[in-house]
CSV table of C-alpha atoms in Angstrom, one decimal:
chain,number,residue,atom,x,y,z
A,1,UNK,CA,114.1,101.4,119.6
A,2,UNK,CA,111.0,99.1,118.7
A,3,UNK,CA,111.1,96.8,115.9
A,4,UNK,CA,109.0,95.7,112.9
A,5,UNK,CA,108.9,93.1,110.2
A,6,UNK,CA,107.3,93.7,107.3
A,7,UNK,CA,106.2,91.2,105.0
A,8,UNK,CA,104.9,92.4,101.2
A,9,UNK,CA,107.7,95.1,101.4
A,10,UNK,CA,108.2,95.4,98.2
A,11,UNK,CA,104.4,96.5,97.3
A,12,UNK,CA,103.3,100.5,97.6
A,13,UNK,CA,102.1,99.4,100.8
A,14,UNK,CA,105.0,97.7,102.5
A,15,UNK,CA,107.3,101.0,101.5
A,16,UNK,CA,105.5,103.7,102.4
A,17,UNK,CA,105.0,101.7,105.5
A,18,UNK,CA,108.6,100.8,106.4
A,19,UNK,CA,109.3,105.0,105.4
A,20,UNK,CA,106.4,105.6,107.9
A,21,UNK,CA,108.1,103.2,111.3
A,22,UNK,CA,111.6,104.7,110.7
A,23,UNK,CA,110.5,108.1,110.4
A,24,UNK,CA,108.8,107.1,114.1
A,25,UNK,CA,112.2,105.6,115.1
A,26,UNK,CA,111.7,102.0,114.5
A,27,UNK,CA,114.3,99.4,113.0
A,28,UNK,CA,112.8,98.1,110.4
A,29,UNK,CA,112.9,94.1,109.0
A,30,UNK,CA,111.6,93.7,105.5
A,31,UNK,CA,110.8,90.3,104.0
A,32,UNK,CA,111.9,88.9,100.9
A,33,UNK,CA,112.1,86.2,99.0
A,34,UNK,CA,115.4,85.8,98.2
A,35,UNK,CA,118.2,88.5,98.6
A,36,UNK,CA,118.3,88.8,94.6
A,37,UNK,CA,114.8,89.7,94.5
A,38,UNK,CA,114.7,92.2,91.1
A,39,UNK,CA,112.0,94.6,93.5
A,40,UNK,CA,115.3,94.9,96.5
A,41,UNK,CA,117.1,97.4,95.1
A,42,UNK,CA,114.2,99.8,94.7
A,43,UNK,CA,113.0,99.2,98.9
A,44,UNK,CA,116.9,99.8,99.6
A,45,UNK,CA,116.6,103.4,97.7
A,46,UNK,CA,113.5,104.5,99.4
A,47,UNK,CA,114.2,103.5,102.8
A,48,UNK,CA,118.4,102.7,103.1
A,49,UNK,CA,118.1,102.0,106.9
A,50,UNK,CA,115.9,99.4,106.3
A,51,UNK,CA,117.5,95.5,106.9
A,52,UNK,CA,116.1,93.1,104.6
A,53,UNK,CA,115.7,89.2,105.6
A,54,UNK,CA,114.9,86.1,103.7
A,55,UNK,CA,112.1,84.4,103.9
A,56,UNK,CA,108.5,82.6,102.1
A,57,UNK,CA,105.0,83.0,102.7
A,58,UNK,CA,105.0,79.5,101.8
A,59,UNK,CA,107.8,78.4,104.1
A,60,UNK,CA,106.9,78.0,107.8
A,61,UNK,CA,111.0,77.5,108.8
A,62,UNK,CA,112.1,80.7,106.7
A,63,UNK,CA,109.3,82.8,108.8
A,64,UNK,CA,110.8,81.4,112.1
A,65,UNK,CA,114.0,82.2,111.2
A,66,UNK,CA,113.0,85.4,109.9
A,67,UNK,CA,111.2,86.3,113.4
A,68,UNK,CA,114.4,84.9,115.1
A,69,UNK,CA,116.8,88.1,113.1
A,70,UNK,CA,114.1,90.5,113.2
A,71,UNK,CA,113.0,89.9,117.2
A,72,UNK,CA,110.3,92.8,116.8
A,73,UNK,CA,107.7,93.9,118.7
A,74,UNK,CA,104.8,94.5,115.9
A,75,UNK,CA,104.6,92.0,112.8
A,76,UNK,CA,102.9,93.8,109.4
A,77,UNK,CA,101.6,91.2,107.1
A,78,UNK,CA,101.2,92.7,104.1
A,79,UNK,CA,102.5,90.2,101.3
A,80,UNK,CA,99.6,88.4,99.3
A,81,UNK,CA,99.2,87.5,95.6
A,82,UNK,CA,97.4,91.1,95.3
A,83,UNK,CA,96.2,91.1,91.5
A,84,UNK,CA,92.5,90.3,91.3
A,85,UNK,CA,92.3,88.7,88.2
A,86,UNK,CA,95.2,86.7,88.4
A,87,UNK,CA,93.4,84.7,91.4
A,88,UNK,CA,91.0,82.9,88.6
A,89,UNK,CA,94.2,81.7,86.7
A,90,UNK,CA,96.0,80.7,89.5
A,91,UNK,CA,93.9,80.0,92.3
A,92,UNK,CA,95.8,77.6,94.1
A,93,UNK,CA,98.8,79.9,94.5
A,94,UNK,CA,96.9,83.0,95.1
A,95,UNK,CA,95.5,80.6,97.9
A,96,UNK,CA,98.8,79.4,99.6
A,97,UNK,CA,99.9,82.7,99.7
A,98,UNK,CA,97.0,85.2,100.3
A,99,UNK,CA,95.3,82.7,102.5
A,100,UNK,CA,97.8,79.7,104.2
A,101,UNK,CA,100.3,82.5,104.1
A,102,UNK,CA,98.6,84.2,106.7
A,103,UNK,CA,97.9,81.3,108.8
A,104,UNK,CA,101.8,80.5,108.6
A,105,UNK,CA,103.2,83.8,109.9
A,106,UNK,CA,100.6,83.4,112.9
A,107,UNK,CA,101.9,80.0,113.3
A,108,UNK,CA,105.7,81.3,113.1
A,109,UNK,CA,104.9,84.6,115.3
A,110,UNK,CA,103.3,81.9,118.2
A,111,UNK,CA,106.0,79.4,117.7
A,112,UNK,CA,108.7,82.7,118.2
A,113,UNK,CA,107.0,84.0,120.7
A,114,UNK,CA,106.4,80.3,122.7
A,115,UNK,CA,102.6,80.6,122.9
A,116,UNK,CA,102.8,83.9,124.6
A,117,UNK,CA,101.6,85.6,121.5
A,118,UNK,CA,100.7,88.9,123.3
A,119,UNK,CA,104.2,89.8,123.2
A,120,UNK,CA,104.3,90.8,119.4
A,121,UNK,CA,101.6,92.6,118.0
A,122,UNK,CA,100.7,91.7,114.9
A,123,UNK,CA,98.6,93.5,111.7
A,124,UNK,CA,96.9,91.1,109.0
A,125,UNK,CA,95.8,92.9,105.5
A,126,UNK,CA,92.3,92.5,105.4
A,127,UNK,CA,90.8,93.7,102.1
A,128,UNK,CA,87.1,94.9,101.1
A,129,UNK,CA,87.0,92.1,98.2
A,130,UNK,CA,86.1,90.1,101.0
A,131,UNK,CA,82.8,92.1,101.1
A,132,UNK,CA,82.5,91.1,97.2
A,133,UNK,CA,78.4,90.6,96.3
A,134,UNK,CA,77.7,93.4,98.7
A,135,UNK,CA,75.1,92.5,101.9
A,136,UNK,CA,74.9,96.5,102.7
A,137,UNK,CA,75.8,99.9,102.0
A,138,UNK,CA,78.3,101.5,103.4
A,139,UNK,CA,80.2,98.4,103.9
A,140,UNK,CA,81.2,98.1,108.2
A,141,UNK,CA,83.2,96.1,110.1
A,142,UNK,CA,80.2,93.9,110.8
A,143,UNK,CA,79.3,93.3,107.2
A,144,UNK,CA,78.7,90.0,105.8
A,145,UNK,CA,81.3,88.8,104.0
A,146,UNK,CA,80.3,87.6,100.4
A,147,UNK,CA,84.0,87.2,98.1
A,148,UNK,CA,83.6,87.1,94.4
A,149,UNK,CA,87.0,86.2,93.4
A,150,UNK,CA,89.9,83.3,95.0
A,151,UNK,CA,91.7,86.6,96.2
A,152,UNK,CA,88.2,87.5,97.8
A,153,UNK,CA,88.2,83.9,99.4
A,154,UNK,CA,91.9,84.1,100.4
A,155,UNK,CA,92.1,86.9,102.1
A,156,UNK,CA,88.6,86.0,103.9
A,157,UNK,CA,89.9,83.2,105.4
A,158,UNK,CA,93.4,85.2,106.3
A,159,UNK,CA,91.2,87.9,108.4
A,160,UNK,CA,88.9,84.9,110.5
A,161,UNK,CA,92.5,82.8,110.9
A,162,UNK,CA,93.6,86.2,112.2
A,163,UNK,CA,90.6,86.2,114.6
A,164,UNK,CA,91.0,82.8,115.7
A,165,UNK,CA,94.3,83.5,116.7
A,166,UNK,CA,93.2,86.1,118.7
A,167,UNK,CA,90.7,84.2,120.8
A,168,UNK,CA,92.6,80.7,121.1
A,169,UNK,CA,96.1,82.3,121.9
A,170,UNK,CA,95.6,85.6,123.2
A,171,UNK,CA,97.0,87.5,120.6
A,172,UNK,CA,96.8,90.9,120.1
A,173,UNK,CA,96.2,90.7,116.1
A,174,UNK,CA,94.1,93.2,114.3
A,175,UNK,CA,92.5,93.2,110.8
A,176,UNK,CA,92.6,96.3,108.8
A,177,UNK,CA,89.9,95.9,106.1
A,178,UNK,CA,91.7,98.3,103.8
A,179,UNK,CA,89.3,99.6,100.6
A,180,UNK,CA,91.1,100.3,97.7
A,181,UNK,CA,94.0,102.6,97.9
A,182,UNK,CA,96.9,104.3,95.4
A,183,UNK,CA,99.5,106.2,94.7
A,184,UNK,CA,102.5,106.7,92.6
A,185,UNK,CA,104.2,103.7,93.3
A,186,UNK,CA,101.2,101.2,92.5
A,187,UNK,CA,101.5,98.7,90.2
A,188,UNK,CA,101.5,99.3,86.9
A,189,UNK,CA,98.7,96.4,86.4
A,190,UNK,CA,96.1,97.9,88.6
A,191,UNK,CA,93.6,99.9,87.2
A,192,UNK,CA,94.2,103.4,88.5
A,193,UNK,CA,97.7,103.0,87.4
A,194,UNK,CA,97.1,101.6,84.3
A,195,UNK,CA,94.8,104.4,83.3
A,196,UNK,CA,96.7,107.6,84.6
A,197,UNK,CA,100.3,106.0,82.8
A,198,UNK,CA,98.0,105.7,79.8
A,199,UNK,CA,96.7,109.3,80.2
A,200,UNK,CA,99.8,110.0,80.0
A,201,UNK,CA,101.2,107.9,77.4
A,202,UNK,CA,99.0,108.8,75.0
A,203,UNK,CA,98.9,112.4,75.8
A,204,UNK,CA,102.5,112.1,74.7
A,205,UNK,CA,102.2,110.3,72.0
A,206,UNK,CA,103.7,106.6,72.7
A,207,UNK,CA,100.7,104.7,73.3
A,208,UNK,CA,97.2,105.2,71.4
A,209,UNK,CA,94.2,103.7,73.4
A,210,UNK,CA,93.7,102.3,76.3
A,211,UNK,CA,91.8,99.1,76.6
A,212,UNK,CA,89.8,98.4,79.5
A,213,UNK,CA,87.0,96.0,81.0
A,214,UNK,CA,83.9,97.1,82.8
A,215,UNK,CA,84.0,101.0,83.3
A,216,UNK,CA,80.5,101.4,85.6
A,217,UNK,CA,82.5,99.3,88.9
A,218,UNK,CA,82.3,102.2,91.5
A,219,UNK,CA,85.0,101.8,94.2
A,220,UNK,CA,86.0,104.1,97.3
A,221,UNK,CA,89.9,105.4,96.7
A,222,UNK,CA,92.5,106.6,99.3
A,223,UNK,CA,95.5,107.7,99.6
A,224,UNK,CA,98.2,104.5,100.6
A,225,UNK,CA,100.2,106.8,102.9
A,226,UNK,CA,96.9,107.6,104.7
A,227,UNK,CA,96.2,104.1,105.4
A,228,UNK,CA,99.7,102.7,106.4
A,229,UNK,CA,99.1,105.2,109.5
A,230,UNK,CA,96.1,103.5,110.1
A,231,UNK,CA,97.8,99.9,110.4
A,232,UNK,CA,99.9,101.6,112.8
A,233,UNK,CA,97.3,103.3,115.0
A,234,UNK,CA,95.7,99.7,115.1
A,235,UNK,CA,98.7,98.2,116.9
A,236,UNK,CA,99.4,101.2,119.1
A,237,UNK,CA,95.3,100.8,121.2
A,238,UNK,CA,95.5,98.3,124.2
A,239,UNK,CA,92.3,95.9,123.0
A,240,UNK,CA,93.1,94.4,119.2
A,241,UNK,CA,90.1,95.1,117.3
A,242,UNK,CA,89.0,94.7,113.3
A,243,UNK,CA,88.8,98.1,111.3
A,244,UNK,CA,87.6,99.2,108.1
A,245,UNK,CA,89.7,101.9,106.3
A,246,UNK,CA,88.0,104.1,103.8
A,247,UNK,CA,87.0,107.5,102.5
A,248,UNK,CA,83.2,106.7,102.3
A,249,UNK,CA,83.4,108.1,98.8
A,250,UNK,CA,82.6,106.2,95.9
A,251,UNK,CA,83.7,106.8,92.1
A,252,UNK,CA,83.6,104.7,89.1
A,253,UNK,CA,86.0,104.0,86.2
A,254,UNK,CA,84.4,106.6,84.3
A,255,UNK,CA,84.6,109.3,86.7
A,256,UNK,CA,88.5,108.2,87.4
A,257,UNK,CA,89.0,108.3,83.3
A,258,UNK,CA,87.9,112.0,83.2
A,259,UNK,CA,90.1,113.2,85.6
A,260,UNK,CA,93.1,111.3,84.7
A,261,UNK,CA,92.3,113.0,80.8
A,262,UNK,CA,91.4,116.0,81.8
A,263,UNK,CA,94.8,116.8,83.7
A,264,UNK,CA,96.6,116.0,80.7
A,265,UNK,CA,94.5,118.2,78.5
A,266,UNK,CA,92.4,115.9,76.8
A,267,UNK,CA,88.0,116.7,77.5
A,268,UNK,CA,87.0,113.8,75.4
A,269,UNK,CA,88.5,110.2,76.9
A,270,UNK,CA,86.2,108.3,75.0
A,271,UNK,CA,87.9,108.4,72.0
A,272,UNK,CA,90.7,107.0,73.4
A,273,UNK,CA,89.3,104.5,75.8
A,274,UNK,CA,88.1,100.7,74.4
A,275,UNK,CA,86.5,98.6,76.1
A,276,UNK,CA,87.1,94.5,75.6
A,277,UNK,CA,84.6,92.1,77.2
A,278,UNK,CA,87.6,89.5,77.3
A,279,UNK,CA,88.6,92.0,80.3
A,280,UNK,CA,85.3,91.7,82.6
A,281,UNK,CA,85.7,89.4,86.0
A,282,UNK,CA,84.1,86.3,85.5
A,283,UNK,CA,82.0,87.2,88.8
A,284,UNK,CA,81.9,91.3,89.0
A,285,UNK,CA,81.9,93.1,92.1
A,286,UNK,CA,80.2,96.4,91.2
A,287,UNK,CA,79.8,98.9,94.2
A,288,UNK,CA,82.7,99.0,97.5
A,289,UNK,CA,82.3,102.0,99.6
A,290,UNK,CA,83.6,102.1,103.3
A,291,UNK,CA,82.3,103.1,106.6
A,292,UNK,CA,85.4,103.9,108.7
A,293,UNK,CA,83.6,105.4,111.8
A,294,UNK,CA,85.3,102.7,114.0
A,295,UNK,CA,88.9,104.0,112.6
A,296,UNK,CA,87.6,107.7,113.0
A,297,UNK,CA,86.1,107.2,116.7
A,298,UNK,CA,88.7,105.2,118.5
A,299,UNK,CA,91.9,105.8,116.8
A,300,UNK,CA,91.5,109.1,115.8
A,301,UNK,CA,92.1,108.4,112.0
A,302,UNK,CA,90.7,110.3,108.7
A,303,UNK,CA,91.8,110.5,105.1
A,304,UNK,CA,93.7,113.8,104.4
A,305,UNK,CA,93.2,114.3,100.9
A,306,UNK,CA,90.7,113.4,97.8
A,307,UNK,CA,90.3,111.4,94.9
A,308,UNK,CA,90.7,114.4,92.6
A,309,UNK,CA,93.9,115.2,93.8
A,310,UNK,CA,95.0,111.5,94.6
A,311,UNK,CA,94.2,111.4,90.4
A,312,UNK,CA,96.1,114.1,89.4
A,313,UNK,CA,99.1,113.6,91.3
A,314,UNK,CA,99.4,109.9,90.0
A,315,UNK,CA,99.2,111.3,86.7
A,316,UNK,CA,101.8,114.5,87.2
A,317,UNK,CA,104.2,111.3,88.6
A,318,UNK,CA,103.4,109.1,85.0
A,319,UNK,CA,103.2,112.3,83.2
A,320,UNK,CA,107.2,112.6,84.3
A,321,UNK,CA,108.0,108.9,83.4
A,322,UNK,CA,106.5,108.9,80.2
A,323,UNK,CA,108.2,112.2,79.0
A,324,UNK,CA,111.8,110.6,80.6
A,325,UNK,CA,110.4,107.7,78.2
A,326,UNK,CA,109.7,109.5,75.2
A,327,UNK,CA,113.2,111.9,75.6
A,328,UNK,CA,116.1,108.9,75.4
A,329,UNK,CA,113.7,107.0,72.7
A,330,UNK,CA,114.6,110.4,70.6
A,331,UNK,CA,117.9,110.2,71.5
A,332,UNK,CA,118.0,106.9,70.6
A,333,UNK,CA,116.3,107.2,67.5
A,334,UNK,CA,118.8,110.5,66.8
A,335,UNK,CA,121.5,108.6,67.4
A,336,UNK,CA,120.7,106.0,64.9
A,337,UNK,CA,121.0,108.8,62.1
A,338,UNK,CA,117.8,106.9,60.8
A,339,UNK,CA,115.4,109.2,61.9
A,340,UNK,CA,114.8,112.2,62.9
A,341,UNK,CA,113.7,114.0,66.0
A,342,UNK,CA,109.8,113.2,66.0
A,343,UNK,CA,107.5,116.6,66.7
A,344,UNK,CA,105.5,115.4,70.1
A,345,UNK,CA,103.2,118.1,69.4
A,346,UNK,CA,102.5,116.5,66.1
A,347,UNK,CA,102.4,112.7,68.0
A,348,UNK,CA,104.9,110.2,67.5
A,349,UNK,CA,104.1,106.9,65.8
A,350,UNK,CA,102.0,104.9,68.1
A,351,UNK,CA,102.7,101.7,70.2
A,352,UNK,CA,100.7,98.9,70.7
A,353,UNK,CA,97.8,99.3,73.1
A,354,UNK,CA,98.2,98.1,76.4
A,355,UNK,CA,95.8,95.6,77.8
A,356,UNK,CA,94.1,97.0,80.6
A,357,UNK,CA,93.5,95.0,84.0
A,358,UNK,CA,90.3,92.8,84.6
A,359,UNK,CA,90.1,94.5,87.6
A,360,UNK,CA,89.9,97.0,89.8
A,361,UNK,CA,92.1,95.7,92.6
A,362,UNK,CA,93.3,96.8,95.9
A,363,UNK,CA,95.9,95.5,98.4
């Protein structure tokens, strides 16, 4: 039975990754920071075989120690201080963790493995905010890197550290240089997230705009299950290589704000949409869009479904959470005998806007 450890478990990525290994017959290691972490329970429920081990980015000992229970054969580094616009207001941490983090996994993995480093294979989250001020279009493998952001910076030095490894130790560590890519399960700060929950929010009544930053960004959107079988492709080829991951379609925050609308019955977003220039990046990175001929050619990898439907199903899943939301806030309110049971059709009484992200952001 092979064996992975997967750090960032507790993201979108990390579980639909750790579902994809066991459904291949893997034993699978997750890393955490501490057994109480709040985010444990909810990696235990999607995948119960999975074994969960302690252990910090920050902490070259822990990641040792961690290697030493796990003992596996492919390492997934996946853990990073992910959210864009957090990486201006805490740059040092974003750093240590999305950057030095990487370096100290590599440095545990060659330690483990004593300097034989070909005997774990190992996977390093690239991102395409490395590509930031684009140099080209479609963005390649063999694009100039220009980050416009610390996270940018961060995980631009994680994917050369990755490389260095590979030519000074022999190790056979790839880079996946993953574009953006969502589901159900992302956060609820990111941008697609934040606007299909408040789609749906407000198509139900608990919410009544959604505030947002700059709406022209144009970005190329998968699918995350897609692209977790792409790390996995990436470890399985005999030569470790760099790949770019991507549909090679590009859509902007508009058109992602009519869909999202639309599939809850609203034409006319605008009226519910704000937009607040306090929520622009300092340094805006306007057009990403991927050429993944590399992942297509060699390991026989495509994306299997499209933004529409990525969209729609995001919203059905928010759609489903928010009406779960709005049914025990009427009980609640019933069972106060201080109101009564509010008419959804009608609206209820609005909540506070929530803030939308600085951002749009991906893994």
């Amino acid at each position: 039975m092979p064996r992975a450890l997967i750090t960032g478990i507790t993201g979108q990525d990390g579980m639909y990754l750790a579902e994809f290994l066991t459904a291949k017959g893997y034993e699978v290691f997750g890393l955490v920071r501490g057994q109480q972490n709040p985010k444990a329970p909810a990696v235990r429920r999607a995948v119960p075989p999975i074994r969960l081990v302690d252990g910090d980015l920050r902490d070259l000992p822990s990641l040792i120690a961690a290697l030493e229970v796990a003992q596996p054969d492919e390492v997934y580094n996946l853990a990073a201080i992910s959210f864009v616009g957090m990486s201006w207001n805490q740059a040092e941490l974003t750093s240590e963790i999305t950057g030095m983090g990487v370096l100290r996994i590599l440095e545990a993995v060659r330690i483990h493995t004593q300097n034989d480093m070909s005997k774990v294979r190992f996977y390093q989250a690239s991102s395409s905010e490395m590509f930031g001020k684009v140099h080209e279009v479609p963005q390649t493998e063999t694009t100039t890197f220009h980050p416009r952001s610390p996270y940018g910076v961060a995980k631009t030095f994680g994917h050369y550290i990755t490389v260095n490894y590979r030519e000074s130790y022999g190790a056979h560590a790839c880079s996946g240089i993953l574009f953006n890519h969502e589901s159900p399960r992302r956060g609820q700060e990111f941008v697609t997230r934040k606007v299909t929950r408040g789609a749906a929010r407000i198509a139900l009544g608990l919410q009544s705009e959604l505030v947002l930053g700059n709406l022209d960004s144009r970005r190329d959107w998968g699918f995350a299950g897609d692209y977790v079988e792409a790390m996995w492709l990436m470890l399985q080829q005999d030569e470790p290589d760099d790949y770019v991951i991507a549909t090679g379609e590009t859509h902007s925050i508009r058109d992602l704000l009519g869909i999202a609308f639309n599939r809850v019955g609203i034409a006319d977003w605008e009226r519910h949409v704000r937009q607040d220039p306090n929520l622009f990046r300092p340094a805006e990175v306007d057009l990403l869009i991927g050429d993944a001929t590399r992942a297509r050619e060699r390991l026989g990898w495509k994306p299997r479904g499209d933004f529409r439907s990525l969209i729609e199903t995001m919203v059905d899943a928010d759609l489903a959470d928010s009406s779960r939301e709005a049914s025990a806030s009427t009980r609640r309110t019933s069972d106060d005998g201080r109101h009564q049971r509010p008419d959804y059709d009608a609206g209820l009484r609005p909540h506070d806007a929530v803030p939308g992200p600085r951002h749009v952001d991906d893994d």
